[in-house]
Short mmCIF file of C-alpha atoms in Angstrom, two decimals:
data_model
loop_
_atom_site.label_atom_id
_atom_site.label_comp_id
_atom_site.label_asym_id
_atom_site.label_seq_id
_atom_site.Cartn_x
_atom_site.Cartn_y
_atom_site.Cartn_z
CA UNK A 1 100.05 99.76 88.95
CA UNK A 2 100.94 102.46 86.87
CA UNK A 3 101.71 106.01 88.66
CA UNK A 4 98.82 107.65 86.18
CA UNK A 5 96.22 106.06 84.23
CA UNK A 6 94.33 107.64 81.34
CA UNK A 7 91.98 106.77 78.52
CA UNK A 8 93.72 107.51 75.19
CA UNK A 9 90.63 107.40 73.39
CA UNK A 10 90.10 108.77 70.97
CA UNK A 11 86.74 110.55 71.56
CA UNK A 12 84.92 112.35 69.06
CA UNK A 13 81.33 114.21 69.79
CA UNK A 14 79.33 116.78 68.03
CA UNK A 15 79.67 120.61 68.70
CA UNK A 16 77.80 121.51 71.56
CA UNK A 17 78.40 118.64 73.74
CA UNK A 18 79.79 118.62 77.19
CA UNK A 19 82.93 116.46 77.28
CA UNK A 20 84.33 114.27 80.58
CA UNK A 21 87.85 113.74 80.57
CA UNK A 22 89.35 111.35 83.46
CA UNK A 23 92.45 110.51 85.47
CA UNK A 24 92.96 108.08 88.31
CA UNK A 25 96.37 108.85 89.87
CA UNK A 26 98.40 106.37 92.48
CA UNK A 27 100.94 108.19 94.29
CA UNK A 28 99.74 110.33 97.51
CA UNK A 29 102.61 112.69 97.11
CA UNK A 30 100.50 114.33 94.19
CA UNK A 31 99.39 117.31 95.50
CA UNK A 32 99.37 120.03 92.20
CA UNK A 33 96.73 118.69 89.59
CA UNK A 34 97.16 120.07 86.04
CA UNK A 35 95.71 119.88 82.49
CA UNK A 36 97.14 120.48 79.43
CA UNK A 37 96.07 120.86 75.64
CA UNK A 38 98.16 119.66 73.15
CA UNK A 39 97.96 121.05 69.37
CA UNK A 40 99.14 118.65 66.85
CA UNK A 41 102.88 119.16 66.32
CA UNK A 42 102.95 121.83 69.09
CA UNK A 43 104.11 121.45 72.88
CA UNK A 44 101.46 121.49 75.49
CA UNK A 45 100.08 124.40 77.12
CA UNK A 46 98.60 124.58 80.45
CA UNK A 47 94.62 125.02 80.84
CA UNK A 48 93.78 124.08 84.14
CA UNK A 49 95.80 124.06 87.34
CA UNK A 50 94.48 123.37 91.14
CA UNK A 51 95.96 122.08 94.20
CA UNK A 52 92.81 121.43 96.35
CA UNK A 53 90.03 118.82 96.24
CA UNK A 54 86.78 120.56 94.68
CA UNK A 55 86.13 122.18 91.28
CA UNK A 56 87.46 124.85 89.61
CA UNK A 57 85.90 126.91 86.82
CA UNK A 58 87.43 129.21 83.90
CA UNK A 59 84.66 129.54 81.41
CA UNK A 60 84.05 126.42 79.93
CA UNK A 61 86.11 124.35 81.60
CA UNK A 62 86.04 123.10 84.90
CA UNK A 63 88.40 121.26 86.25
CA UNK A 64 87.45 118.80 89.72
CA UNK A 65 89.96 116.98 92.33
CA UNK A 66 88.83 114.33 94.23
CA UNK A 67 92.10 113.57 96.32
CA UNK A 68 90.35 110.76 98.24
CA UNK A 69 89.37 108.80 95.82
CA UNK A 70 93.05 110.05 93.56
CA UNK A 71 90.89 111.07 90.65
CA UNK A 72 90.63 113.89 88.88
CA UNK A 73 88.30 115.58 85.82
CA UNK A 74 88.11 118.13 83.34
CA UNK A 75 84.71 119.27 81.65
CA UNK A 76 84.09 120.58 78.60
CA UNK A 77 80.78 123.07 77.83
CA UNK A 78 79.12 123.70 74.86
CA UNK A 79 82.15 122.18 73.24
CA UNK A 80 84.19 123.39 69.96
CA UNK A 81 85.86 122.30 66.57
CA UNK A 82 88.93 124.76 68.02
CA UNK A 83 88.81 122.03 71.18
CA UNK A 84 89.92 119.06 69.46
CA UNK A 85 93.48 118.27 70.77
CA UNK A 86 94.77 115.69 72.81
CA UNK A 87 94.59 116.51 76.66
CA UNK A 88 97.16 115.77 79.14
CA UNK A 89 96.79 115.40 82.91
CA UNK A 90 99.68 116.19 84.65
CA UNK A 91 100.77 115.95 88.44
CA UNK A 92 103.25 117.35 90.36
CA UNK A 93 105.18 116.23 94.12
CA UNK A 94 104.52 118.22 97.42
CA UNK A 95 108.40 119.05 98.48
CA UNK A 96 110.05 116.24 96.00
CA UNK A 97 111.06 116.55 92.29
CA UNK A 98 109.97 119.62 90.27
CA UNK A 99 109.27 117.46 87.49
CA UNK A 100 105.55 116.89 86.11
CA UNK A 101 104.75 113.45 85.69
CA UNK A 102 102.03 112.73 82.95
CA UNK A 103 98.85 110.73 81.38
CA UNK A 104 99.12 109.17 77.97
CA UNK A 105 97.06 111.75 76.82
CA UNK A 106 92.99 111.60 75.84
CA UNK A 107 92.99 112.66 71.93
CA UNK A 108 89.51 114.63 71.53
CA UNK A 109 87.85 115.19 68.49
CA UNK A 110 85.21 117.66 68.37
CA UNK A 111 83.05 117.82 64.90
CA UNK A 112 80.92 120.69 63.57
CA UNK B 1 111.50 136.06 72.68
CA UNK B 2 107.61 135.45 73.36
CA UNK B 3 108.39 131.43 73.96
CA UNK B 4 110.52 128.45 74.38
CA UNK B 5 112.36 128.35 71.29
CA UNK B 6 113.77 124.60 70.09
CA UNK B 7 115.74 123.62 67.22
CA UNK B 8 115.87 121.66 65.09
CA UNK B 9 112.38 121.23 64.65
CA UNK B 10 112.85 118.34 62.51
CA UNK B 11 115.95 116.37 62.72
CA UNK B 12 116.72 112.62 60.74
CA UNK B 13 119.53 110.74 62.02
CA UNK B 14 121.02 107.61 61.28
CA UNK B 15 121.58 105.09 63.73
CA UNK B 16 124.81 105.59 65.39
CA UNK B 17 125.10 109.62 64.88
CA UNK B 18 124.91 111.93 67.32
CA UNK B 19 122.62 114.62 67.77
CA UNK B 20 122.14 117.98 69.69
CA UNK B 21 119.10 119.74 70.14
CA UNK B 22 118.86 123.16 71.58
CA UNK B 23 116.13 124.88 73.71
CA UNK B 24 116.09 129.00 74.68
CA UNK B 25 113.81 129.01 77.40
CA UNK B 26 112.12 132.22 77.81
CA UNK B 27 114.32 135.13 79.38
CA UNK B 28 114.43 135.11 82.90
CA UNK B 29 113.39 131.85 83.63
CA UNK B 30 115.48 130.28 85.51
CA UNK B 31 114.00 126.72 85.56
CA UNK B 32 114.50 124.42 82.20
CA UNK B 33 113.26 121.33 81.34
CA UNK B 34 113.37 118.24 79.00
CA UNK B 35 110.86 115.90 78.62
CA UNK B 36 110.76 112.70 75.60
CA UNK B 37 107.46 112.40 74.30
CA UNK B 38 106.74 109.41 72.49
CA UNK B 39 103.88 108.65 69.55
CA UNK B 40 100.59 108.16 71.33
CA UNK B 41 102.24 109.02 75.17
CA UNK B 42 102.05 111.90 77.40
CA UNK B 43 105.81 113.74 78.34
CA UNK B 44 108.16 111.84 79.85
CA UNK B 45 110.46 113.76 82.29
CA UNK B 46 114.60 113.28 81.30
CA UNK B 47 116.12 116.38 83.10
CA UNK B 48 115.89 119.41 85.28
CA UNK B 49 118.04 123.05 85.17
CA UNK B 50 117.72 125.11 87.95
CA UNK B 51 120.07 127.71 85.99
CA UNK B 52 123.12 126.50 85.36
CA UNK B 53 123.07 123.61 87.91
CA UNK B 54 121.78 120.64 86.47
CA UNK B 55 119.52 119.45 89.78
CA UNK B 56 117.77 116.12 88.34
CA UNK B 57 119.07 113.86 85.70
CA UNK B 58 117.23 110.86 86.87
CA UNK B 59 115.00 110.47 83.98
CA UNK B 60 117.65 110.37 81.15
CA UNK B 61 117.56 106.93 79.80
CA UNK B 62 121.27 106.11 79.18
CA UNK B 63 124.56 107.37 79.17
CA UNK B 64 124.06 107.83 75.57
CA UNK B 65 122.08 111.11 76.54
CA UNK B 66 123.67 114.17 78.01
CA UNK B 67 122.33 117.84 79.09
CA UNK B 68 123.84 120.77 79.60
CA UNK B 69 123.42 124.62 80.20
CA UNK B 70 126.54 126.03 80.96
CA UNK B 71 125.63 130.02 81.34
CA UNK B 72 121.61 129.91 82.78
CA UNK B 73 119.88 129.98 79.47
CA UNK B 74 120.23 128.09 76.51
CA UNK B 75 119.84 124.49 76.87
CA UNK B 76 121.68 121.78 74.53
CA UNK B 77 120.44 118.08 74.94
CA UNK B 78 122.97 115.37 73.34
CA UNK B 79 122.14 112.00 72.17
CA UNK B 80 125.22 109.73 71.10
CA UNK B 81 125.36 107.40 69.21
CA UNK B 82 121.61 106.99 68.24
CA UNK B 83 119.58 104.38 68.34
CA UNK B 84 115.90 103.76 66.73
CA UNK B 85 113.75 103.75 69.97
CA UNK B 86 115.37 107.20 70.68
CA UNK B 87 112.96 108.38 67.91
CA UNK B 88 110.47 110.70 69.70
CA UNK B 89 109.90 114.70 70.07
CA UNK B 90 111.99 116.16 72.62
CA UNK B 91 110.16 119.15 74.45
CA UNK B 92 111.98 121.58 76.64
CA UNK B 93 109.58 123.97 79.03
CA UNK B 94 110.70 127.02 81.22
CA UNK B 95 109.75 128.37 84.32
CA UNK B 96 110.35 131.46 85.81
CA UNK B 97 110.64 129.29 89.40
CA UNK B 98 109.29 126.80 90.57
CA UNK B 99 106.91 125.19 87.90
CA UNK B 100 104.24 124.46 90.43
CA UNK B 101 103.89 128.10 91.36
CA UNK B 102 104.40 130.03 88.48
CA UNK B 103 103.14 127.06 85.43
CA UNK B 104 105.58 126.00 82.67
CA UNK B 105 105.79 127.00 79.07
CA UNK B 106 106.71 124.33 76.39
CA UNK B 107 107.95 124.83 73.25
CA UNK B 108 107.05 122.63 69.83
CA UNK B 109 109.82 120.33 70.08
CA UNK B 110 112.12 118.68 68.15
CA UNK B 111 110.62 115.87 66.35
CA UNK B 112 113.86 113.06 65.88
CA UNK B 113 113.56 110.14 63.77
CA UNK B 114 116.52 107.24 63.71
CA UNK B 115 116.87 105.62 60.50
#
């Protein structure tokens, strides 16, 4: 079983809709839950970033934990052209390696 | 600067040369990484600076690859003697700590191709 599993995709919806993004995660040790947005050709830049189970909102997005079940989300609102990336969950150790250990990556189309 | 500055941003290589590709993280962080991101995959980790001291090199691939960065800031990552599945974008990230408490900041990479 992989460490992280995500759905590459690719998704595309209209403007306007509210977009679900998913990870399932294996390894208990995860305890800092992170998304990122990737541009094409650019490096990934954070968006979201919790440590509890529950949601957490910052304007359109929310991002939700569910550490018992090891699955985590990010939402979309009223979604944009300027959204359409590819978006990275990322996880990081309680007390082990500082190093973030990603998805493949969910590439999102959004189209006016 | 404003960000984590890599170069090359492009680099072509033939099999069997060796490369270096530089990072300068943003001032005053003392935390640099490198991750290898292959076409269609998320960042995969290679190495970790805490400054100067390099604290985790358990994701470098080979002894083909080789980090260093010898006075706290700039970052060079080697790769000798080249081979084609080494072709990916290299992205270094800073932190001004630990990346779990204060985020980390990527820059665009270095896209490397072996021909």
């Amino acid at each position: 079983q992989k460490e992280v599993e995500q759905d590459p995709g690719p998704l595309s919806v209209p403007e306007g809709a509210i977009v679900s993004l998913n990870c399932t995660y294996s390894n208990s040790a995860f305890q800092y839950f992170m998304w990122y947005r990737q541009y094409s050709r650019k490096g990934p830049e954070l968006l979201m970033y919790t440590y509890s189970s529950g949601n957490k909102e910052d304007g359109r997005f929310t991002a939700q934990v569910d550490k018992s079940s090891k699955y985590i989300s990010l939402f979309i609102r009223d979604s944009q052209p300027s959204d359409s990336a590819t978006y990275l969950c990322a996880f990081h150790s309680q007390g082990g390696s500082e190093k973030l250990v990603f998805g493949k990556g969910t590439k999102l189309t959004v189209n006016p | 600067g404003a960000g984590v500055s890599q170069s090359p941003r492009y680099k072509v290589a033939k099999r069997g040369q060796d490369v270096a590709l530089r990072c300068d993280p943003i001032s005053g962080h003392v935390s640099l990484f490198w991750y290898q991101q292959a076409l269609g995959q998320g960042p995969e980790f290679l190495t970790y600076f805490q400054n100067e001291a390099q604290l985790d090199k358990s994701g470098l691939p080979s002894d083909r690859f080789f980090a260093e960065r010898p006075e706290g800031s700039v970052s060079t990552l080697k790769i000798q003697r080249t081979q084609q599945e080494d072709s990916a974008v290299y992205l270094c990230a800073s932190s001004y700590g630990q990346g779990r408490d204060y985020g980390y900041t990527f820059g665009s990479g270095t896209r490397l191709t072996v021909v």
